Amino acid sequence: MRSVATGLILKRKLADFFYTCSRRRVLGCFSSSSFGTVDPRKSNGRGGEEKEVPHLPVLIVGAGPVGLILSILLTKLGVKCSVLEKSVVFSRHPQAHFINNRTMELFRKLDGLAEEIQSLEPPVDLWRRFIYCTSLSGPVFGSVDHMKPQDFDKTVSPISVAHFSQYKLMNLLLQRLEKLGFSVCSPSEIEGSIWDRKILMGHECISIHPTNEGLKVGTSYLKEGKMEEREFHCSILVGSDGARSTVRKLVDIDMKGERNLQRLVSVHFLSKDLGQYLLHERPGMLFFIFNPDAIGVLVAHDLDQGEFVLQIPYYSPQQKIEDFSFKVCEQIILKLVGWKLVDVQVLDIKPWVMHAEVAEKYVSHNNRVILVGDAAHRFPPAGGFGMNTGIQDAHNLAWKISSMLSGIASPSIIQTYEMERRPIAIYNTSLSVENFRAAMSVPAALGLDPAIANSVHRVINSSLCSIFPPSLQKFALEGIFSIGRAQLSELILNENNPLGSLRLSRLKKIFDEGKSLQLQFPAEDLGFCYKEGALVAECGEKRWESEASSVHKRDLRPYIPCAKPGCRLPHMLINALKESSAKASFSTLDLISGDKIEFLLIIAPIKGSYRLARASMMVAKEFDVPLKVCIIWPKGSSDKNVNSSEKELEPWKNFIDVEEAVKPTSKSWWELCQMSSNEVILVRPDEHIAWRTESNGIADDLLELKRVFSLMLGHGKFLL
């Protein structure tokens, strides 16, 4: 016994030694002067003059949804930052529009953003369906409802998905940034030496150079008709500048995956008449339209306002974007609608290319250059993973940047951002490609196999056909496609035609078996799990991972709550004890603050767990990590004496007693999490579980907790 005790004492002393060394390394290498508290620098401009060089802890390149959300999250956590945006104005093109469950959960903590989106989005019955038809007024091949009753009962999440155009979301984000003290500035409006909390429009990032104290970032902008340059110094540069990221190219990070899956023209237009017709006769979110004259996918962003985006496939170089003039696009719209609309107003036409790629790495330049959003991954839009994955990137990254800059965490914690988020992007890329190919099964069933169209295009692009002039190539391509679209004529596609009947039967089977394009993926939206990173993985995790990965990606699996390390904290409604009984129930997700760095330890009201909670508070204080303890009591405990928590946790005061607000037929919290009440879980500021253990299975609480916090915060690994 004596030798065991001596060994534990020795391990504890080694833990203290390694922790002290790691803290000194953090505070030495990343002192406050490195992160924006020094005096403004000066550097030579082109004319040899001394120019003030602004310094910022974090500089974000790209003012899309991901960049703006990251700036909100960082500001709420006390990190000074500014945003550079190459464009001089924000785009009004609707672009992304589907906001999944997990993203809406994050929006709940951005000053009522989720609730405002719900108040402004169209009613769900106007967008829950995908409709497949010959024209918007013609026969319908099929209709798929993508919402289920469980999507509204708030059992697995406190909030539902949303349909809300990207530019409208941007407006709401800018309003919140304005309340946080941000201002949107054109190059001519920038004055003074205060550079934080700015969105600098018209500034393009042109160079990135490491310095002793961080990075020197060069930008160019147009002022009074002349190109000017301005330098910034920053400790961390975040590239959120989209699929063609300049930051990614400047730091020489390659993308890996499938390129050029499809080329499309995106046509943004308004038609109040069309919106009102569809609203009353055929409401839906997506309309897949196939007829002999034209093919396209119509996205109904807002039927009441009559706002749409039409996606039209095109084949370069025979077809050029210049071929799609406003007049031509209006004619295509009318062919797909099926009658002559008199109020079509084309607002914008944009070409884009569908890729399925992930950056080879997310972090560069000694943890100082970081990629997020489309700069790090490019997906097909099938399933709406693009913007949602990017926003969740920002949420994962924000608390880590804040923890590092404040000295709580080691710089190596930035590497865990890549370790955690890159595998998610790879998985979502694969899932998006599968979903896109499922979408292509519909035209294939109708006799329009996209693979054949692509083969025809490759032949025309081949060296054999390159001898022909471009005009003849274009004529041949469009002629062949026109013959192909003849398969969609009513003479063929009807039940009396044996070939048409067979094709319609195949199409019905695709819809009935759920093998067409899907909108929701509950197991992936809420159930994604980090396997390594800022967490303590359980023994046997590799075996579990291989079992999970063997499931076919596009099998629509329900979300099953789980409290494994790396998973999102499960949602359950709870009530705070010792407070007014009139107080509304709230989600377990609300136990984690969105405005500060704070970890959460969840325990049951038992002796062993209280003991571990006291030890956790002690170690958290040593690590300068804010920690709150939540004691979850069974339903009905409000009638019992719960004063024991105050006594058991003395002298620590940062705790909350709650009880389950469950229905009689519902599972308890511990059953929901697939845990015993002897277990405890440690939750990170991003609502993901970092550690789980049996409270009565630890030989030395303090030693184990120092190991856990050290691994989680990157303060070195302990060989115990």
mmCIF file of C-alpha atoms in Angstrom, residues 91-332:
data_model
loop_
_atom_site.group_PDB
_atom_site.id
_atom_site.type_symbol
_atom_site.label_atom_id
_atom_site.label_comp_id
_atom_site.label_asym_id
_atom_site.label_seq_id
_atom_site.Cartn_x
_atom_site.Cartn_y
_atom_site.Cartn_z
ATOM 1 C CA SER A 91 -24.263 40.355 -52.549
ATOM 2 C CA ARG A 92 -28.049 40.192 -52.820
ATOM 3 C CA HIS A 93 -27.912 36.799 -54.540
ATOM 4 C CA PRO A 94 -29.845 34.383 -52.275
ATOM 5 C CA GLN A 95 -27.294 31.503 -52.518
ATOM 6 C CA ALA A 96 -27.577 29.134 -49.523
ATOM 7 C CA HIS A 97 -30.991 28.879 -47.896
ATOM 8 C CA PHE A 98 -31.313 25.716 -45.773
ATOM 9 C CA ILE A 99 -30.237 26.029 -42.120
ATOM 10 C CA ASN A 100 -29.982 22.667 -40.391
ATOM 11 C CA ASN A 101 -30.757 21.710 -36.789
ATOM 12 C CA ARG A 102 -27.273 22.137 -35.385
ATOM 13 C CA THR A 103 -26.746 25.554 -36.950
ATOM 14 C CA MET A 104 -30.115 26.746 -35.645
ATOM 15 C CA GLU A 105 -29.043 25.582 -32.175
ATOM 16 C CA LEU A 106 -25.955 27.784 -32.450
ATOM 17 C CA PHE A 107 -28.093 30.697 -33.645
ATOM 18 C CA ARG A 108 -30.224 30.441 -30.476
ATOM 19 C CA LYS A 109 -27.254 31.919 -28.590
ATOM 20 C CA LEU A 110 -26.640 34.830 -30.947
ATOM 21 C CA ASP A 111 -28.988 37.357 -29.352
ATOM 22 C CA GLY A 112 -32.220 35.781 -30.528
ATOM 23 C CA LEU A 113 -31.058 35.136 -34.104
ATOM 24 C CA ALA A 114 -32.825 31.753 -34.383
ATOM 25 C CA GLU A 115 -36.101 33.178 -33.144
ATOM 26 C CA GLU A 116 -35.884 36.095 -35.577
ATOM 27 C CA ILE A 117 -35.212 33.737 -38.487
ATOM 28 C CA GLN A 118 -38.258 31.686 -37.508
ATOM 29 C CA SER A 119 -40.413 34.809 -37.424
ATOM 30 C CA LEU A 120 -39.261 35.890 -40.891
ATOM 31 C CA GLU A 121 -38.969 32.611 -42.812
ATOM 32 C CA PRO A 122 -41.886 31.327 -44.929
ATOM 33 C CA PRO A 123 -44.315 28.925 -43.190
ATOM 34 C CA VAL A 124 -42.957 25.381 -43.312
ATOM 35 C CA ASP A 125 -45.890 24.083 -45.353
ATOM 36 C CA LEU A 126 -44.712 26.305 -48.211
ATOM 37 C CA TRP A 127 -41.267 24.707 -48.456
ATOM 38 C CA ARG A 128 -41.345 21.183 -47.050
ATOM 39 C CA ARG A 129 -41.693 19.503 -50.469
ATOM 40 C CA PHE A 130 -39.521 18.841 -53.527
ATOM 41 C CA ILE A 131 -41.662 18.654 -56.663
ATOM 42 C CA TYR A 132 -40.747 16.920 -59.943
ATOM 43 C CA CYS A 133 -42.751 18.049 -62.964
ATOM 44 C CA THR A 134 -42.846 18.718 -66.705
ATOM 45 C CA SER A 135 -43.473 22.427 -66.066
ATOM 46 C CA LEU A 136 -44.619 24.496 -63.104
ATOM 47 C CA SER A 137 -48.160 24.284 -64.463
ATOM 48 C CA GLY A 138 -47.878 20.856 -66.094
ATOM 49 C CA PRO A 139 -48.120 17.233 -64.946
ATOM 50 C CA VAL A 140 -46.303 16.238 -61.749
ATOM 51 C CA PHE A 141 -44.046 13.175 -61.783
ATOM 52 C CA GLY A 142 -43.798 13.052 -58.011
ATOM 53 C CA SER A 143 -43.585 15.032 -54.793
ATOM 54 C CA VAL A 144 -41.414 14.297 -51.744
ATOM 55 C CA ASP A 145 -42.204 15.648 -48.276
ATOM 56 C CA HIS A 146 -38.955 16.153 -46.339
ATOM 57 C CA MET A 147 -40.451 17.040 -42.959
ATOM 58 C CA LYS A 148 -41.541 14.431 -40.436
ATOM 59 C CA PRO A 149 -43.670 14.870 -37.276
ATOM 60 C CA GLN A 150 -40.587 14.436 -35.068
ATOM 61 C CA ASP A 151 -39.023 17.482 -36.737
ATOM 62 C CA PHE A 152 -41.474 19.662 -34.830
ATOM 63 C CA ASP A 153 -41.789 17.995 -31.416
ATOM 64 C CA LYS A 154 -38.402 19.284 -30.118
ATOM 65 C CA THR A 155 -37.463 15.901 -28.686
ATOM 66 C CA VAL A 156 -33.913 15.739 -30.045
ATOM 67 C CA SER A 157 -33.318 19.484 -30.450
ATOM 68 C CA PRO A 158 -34.837 22.625 -28.938
ATOM 69 C CA ILE A 159 -35.369 24.085 -32.410
ATOM 70 C CA SER A 160 -36.231 23.002 -35.941
ATOM 71 C CA VAL A 161 -34.550 23.561 -39.316
ATOM 72 C CA ALA A 162 -35.185 26.720 -41.339
ATOM 73 C CA HIS A 163 -35.485 27.955 -44.944
ATOM 74 C CA PHE A 164 -33.983 31.441 -45.100
ATOM 75 C CA SER A 165 -31.976 33.066 -47.895
ATOM 76 C CA GLN A 166 -28.308 33.799 -47.273
ATOM 77 C CA TYR A 167 -28.496 37.533 -48.006
ATOM 78 C CA LYS A 168 -31.332 37.883 -45.475
ATOM 79 C CA LEU A 169 -29.221 36.036 -42.911
ATOM 80 C CA MET A 170 -26.347 38.400 -43.701
ATOM 81 C CA ASN A 171 -28.565 41.398 -42.917
ATOM 82 C CA LEU A 172 -29.426 39.949 -39.507
ATOM 83 C CA LEU A 173 -25.758 39.216 -38.770
ATOM 84 C CA LEU A 174 -24.749 42.764 -39.697
ATOM 85 C CA GLN A 175 -27.401 44.122 -37.348
ATOM 86 C CA ARG A 176 -25.925 42.087 -34.495
ATOM 87 C CA LEU A 177 -22.411 43.202 -35.342
ATOM 88 C CA GLU A 178 -23.558 46.807 -35.299
ATOM 89 C CA LYS A 179 -24.907 46.290 -31.775
ATOM 90 C CA LEU A 180 -21.481 44.889 -30.819
ATOM 91 C CA GLY A 181 -19.826 48.097 -32.042
ATOM 92 C CA PHE A 182 -18.793 47.045 -35.556
ATOM 93 C CA SER A 183 -18.976 49.448 -38.468
ATOM 94 C CA VAL A 184 -18.967 48.750 -42.199
ATOM 95 C CA CYS A 185 -16.380 50.988 -43.897
ATOM 96 C CA SER A 186 -15.470 51.727 -47.486
ATOM 97 C CA PRO A 187 -11.800 52.618 -48.154
ATOM 98 C CA SER A 188 -12.635 56.326 -48.201
ATOM 99 C CA GLU A 189 -14.408 56.125 -44.831
ATOM 100 C CA ILE A 190 -11.526 54.648 -42.824
ATOM 101 C CA GLU A 191 -10.085 57.157 -40.416
ATOM 102 C CA GLY A 192 -8.165 57.169 -37.145
ATOM 103 C CA SER A 193 -6.070 54.503 -35.481
ATOM 104 C CA ILE A 194 -8.814 52.271 -34.057
ATOM 105 C CA TRP A 195 -8.926 49.249 -36.310
ATOM 106 C CA ASP A 196 -10.817 46.617 -34.372
ATOM 107 C CA ARG A 197 -14.540 46.008 -34.929
ATOM 108 C CA LYS A 198 -14.392 47.084 -38.563
ATOM 109 C CA ILE A 199 -15.706 45.411 -41.707
ATOM 110 C CA LEU A 200 -13.405 46.874 -44.339
ATOM 111 C CA MET A 201 -15.116 46.652 -47.729
ATOM 112 C CA GLY A 202 -13.167 46.728 -50.980
ATOM 113 C CA HIS A 203 -9.988 45.341 -49.337
ATOM 114 C CA GLU A 204 -8.359 42.395 -51.095
ATOM 115 C CA CYS A 205 -5.728 40.301 -49.317
ATOM 116 C CA ILE A 206 -2.622 40.223 -51.552
ATOM 117 C CA SER A 207 0.189 38.969 -49.297
ATOM 118 C CA ILE A 208 0.857 37.120 -46.041
ATOM 119 C CA HIS A 209 4.256 37.207 -44.353
ATOM 120 C CA PRO A 210 5.247 35.789 -40.955
ATOM 121 C CA THR A 211 6.898 38.108 -38.425
ATOM 122 C CA ASN A 212 8.335 37.637 -34.954
ATOM 123 C CA GLU A 213 5.025 38.681 -33.431
ATOM 124 C CA GLY A 214 2.560 37.120 -35.867
ATOM 125 C CA LEU A 215 1.732 37.960 -39.457
ATOM 126 C CA LYS A 216 1.999 40.933 -41.780
ATOM 127 C CA VAL A 217 -0.955 41.009 -44.145
ATOM 128 C CA GLY A 218 -0.905 43.122 -47.281
ATOM 129 C CA THR A 219 -4.140 44.421 -48.800
ATOM 130 C CA SER A 220 -5.052 46.495 -51.838
ATOM 131 C CA TYR A 221 -8.039 48.777 -52.330
ATOM 132 C CA LEU A 222 -9.312 51.349 -54.798
ATOM 133 C CA LYS A 223 -9.374 54.935 -53.588
ATOM 134 C CA GLU A 224 -10.295 57.870 -55.797
ATOM 135 C CA GLY A 225 -9.602 55.814 -58.924
ATOM 136 C CA LYS A 226 -6.129 54.645 -57.825
ATOM 137 C CA MET A 227 -5.027 51.357 -56.301
ATOM 138 C CA GLU A 228 -3.591 51.804 -52.822
ATOM 139 C CA GLU A 229 -2.054 49.320 -50.418
ATOM 140 C CA ARG A 230 -2.415 48.960 -46.666
ATOM 141 C CA GLU A 231 -0.678 46.588 -44.258
ATOM 142 C CA PHE A 232 -2.070 44.956 -41.145
ATOM 143 C CA HIS A 233 -0.310 43.073 -38.389
ATOM 144 C CA CYS A 234 -2.242 40.287 -36.720
ATOM 145 C CA SER A 235 -1.630 37.349 -34.462
ATOM 146 C CA ILE A 236 -4.079 35.069 -36.271
ATOM 147 C CA LEU A 237 -5.409 35.296 -39.824
ATOM 148 C CA VAL A 238 -8.601 33.402 -40.643
ATOM 149 C CA GLY A 239 -9.421 32.729 -44.285
ATOM 150 C CA SER A 240 -13.193 32.628 -44.700
ATOM 151 C CA ASP A 241 -13.021 33.998 -48.225
ATOM 152 C CA GLY A 242 -14.976 31.342 -50.059
ATOM 153 C CA ALA A 243 -14.406 28.550 -52.542
ATOM 154 C CA ARG A 244 -11.763 30.477 -54.518
ATOM 155 C CA SER A 245 -9.973 31.524 -51.339
ATOM 156 C CA THR A 246 -7.084 33.939 -51.823
ATOM 157 C CA VAL A 247 -5.766 33.115 -48.344
ATOM 158 C CA ARG A 248 -5.631 29.421 -49.201
ATOM 159 C CA LYS A 249 -3.692 30.146 -52.386
ATOM 160 C CA LEU A 250 -1.274 32.559 -50.682
ATOM 161 C CA VAL A 251 -0.275 29.940 -48.092
ATOM 162 C CA ASP A 252 -0.094 27.260 -50.801
ATOM 163 C CA ILE A 253 -2.700 24.811 -49.494
ATOM 164 C CA ASP A 254 -4.124 22.446 -52.126
ATOM 165 C CA MET A 255 -7.645 21.071 -52.402
ATOM 166 C CA LYS A 256 -8.214 17.338 -52.858
ATOM 167 C CA GLY A 257 -11.308 15.650 -54.258
ATOM 168 C CA GLU A 258 -13.543 15.679 -57.332
ATOM 169 C CA ARG A 259 -13.602 18.779 -59.503
ATOM 170 C CA ASN A 260 -16.062 20.019 -62.124
ATOM 171 C CA LEU A 261 -18.970 17.758 -61.215
ATOM 172 C CA GLN A 262 -21.286 20.158 -63.020
ATOM 173 C CA ARG A 263 -21.356 23.696 -64.406
ATOM 174 C CA LEU A 264 -24.449 25.763 -63.819
ATOM 175 C CA VAL A 265 -25.876 29.213 -64.374
ATOM 176 C CA SER A 266 -27.700 30.679 -61.391
ATOM 177 C CA VAL A 267 -30.496 33.094 -62.362
ATOM 178 C CA HIS A 268 -31.956 35.249 -59.583
ATOM 179 C CA PHE A 269 -35.363 36.618 -60.543
ATOM 180 C CA LEU A 270 -38.629 37.956 -59.167
ATOM 181 C CA SER A 271 -42.182 37.126 -60.211
ATOM 182 C CA LYS A 272 -45.031 37.906 -57.859
ATOM 183 C CA ASP A 273 -47.483 36.157 -60.185
ATOM 184 C CA LEU A 274 -45.489 32.931 -60.189
ATOM 185 C CA GLY A 275 -45.052 33.083 -56.428
ATOM 186 C CA GLN A 276 -48.774 33.480 -55.792
ATOM 187 C CA TYR A 277 -49.639 30.671 -58.205
ATOM 188 C CA LEU A 278 -47.241 28.211 -56.567
ATOM 189 C CA LEU A 279 -48.185 29.350 -53.067
ATOM 190 C CA HIS A 280 -51.819 28.384 -53.665
ATOM 191 C CA GLU A 281 -51.500 25.535 -56.179
ATOM 192 C CA ARG A 282 -48.139 23.811 -55.775
ATOM 193 C CA PRO A 283 -46.037 24.994 -52.796
ATOM 194 C CA GLY A 284 -42.519 23.621 -52.470
ATOM 195 C CA MET A 285 -38.857 24.477 -51.926
ATOM 196 C CA LEU A 286 -37.297 22.880 -55.022
ATOM 197 C CA PHE A 287 -38.907 22.236 -58.398
ATOM 198 C CA PHE A 288 -37.126 19.827 -60.758
ATOM 199 C CA ILE A 289 -38.474 20.612 -64.214
ATOM 200 C CA PHE A 290 -37.961 18.383 -67.264
ATOM 201 C CA ASN A 291 -39.550 19.086 -70.642
ATOM 202 C CA PRO A 292 -38.503 18.938 -74.316
ATOM 203 C CA ASP A 293 -37.713 22.666 -74.418
ATOM 204 C CA ALA A 294 -35.679 23.135 -71.245
ATOM 205 C CA ILE A 295 -34.394 21.558 -68.043
ATOM 206 C CA GLY A 296 -33.769 23.341 -64.773
ATOM 207 C CA VAL A 297 -34.072 23.342 -60.998
ATOM 208 C CA LEU A 298 -36.076 26.177 -59.464
ATOM 209 C CA VAL A 299 -35.365 27.182 -55.859
ATOM 210 C CA ALA A 300 -38.339 28.976 -54.310
ATOM 211 C CA HIS A 301 -36.667 31.262 -51.786
ATOM 212 C CA ASP A 302 -39.891 33.059 -50.876
ATOM 213 C CA LEU A 303 -43.192 32.306 -52.593
ATOM 214 C CA ASP A 304 -45.011 35.201 -50.949
ATOM 215 C CA GLN A 305 -42.433 37.695 -52.221
ATOM 216 C CA GLY A 306 -42.050 35.849 -55.523
ATOM 217 C CA GLU A 307 -38.268 35.420 -55.173
ATOM 218 C CA PHE A 308 -36.604 32.562 -57.055
ATOM 219 C CA VAL A 309 -33.282 31.226 -58.260
ATOM 220 C CA LEU A 310 -33.183 29.037 -61.361
ATOM 221 C CA GLN A 311 -30.232 26.653 -61.813
ATOM 222 C CA ILE A 312 -29.507 25.805 -65.452
ATOM 223 C CA PRO A 313 -26.800 23.324 -66.498
ATOM 224 C CA TYR A 314 -24.394 24.508 -69.186
ATOM 225 C CA TYR A 315 -21.436 22.981 -70.989
ATOM 226 C CA SER A 316 -18.242 24.949 -71.465
ATOM 227 C CA PRO A 317 -16.501 25.930 -73.698
ATOM 228 C CA GLN A 318 -19.161 25.377 -76.360
ATOM 229 C CA GLN A 319 -21.668 27.282 -74.227
ATOM 230 C CA LYS A 320 -20.446 30.480 -72.640
ATOM 231 C CA ILE A 321 -21.869 32.538 -69.820
ATOM 232 C CA GLU A 322 -22.337 35.346 -72.358
ATOM 233 C CA ASP A 323 -24.905 33.109 -74.093
ATOM 234 C CA PHE A 324 -27.152 33.463 -71.013
ATOM 235 C CA SER A 325 -28.273 37.056 -71.382
ATOM 236 C CA PHE A 326 -31.168 38.472 -69.373
ATOM 237 C CA LYS A 327 -33.439 37.946 -72.385
ATOM 238 C CA VAL A 328 -32.336 34.332 -72.956
ATOM 239 C CA CYS A 329 -32.764 33.511 -69.250
ATOM 240 C CA GLU A 330 -36.242 35.026 -69.270
ATOM 241 C CA GLN A 331 -37.152 32.817 -72.249
ATOM 242 C CA ILE A 332 -35.873 29.714 -70.414
#
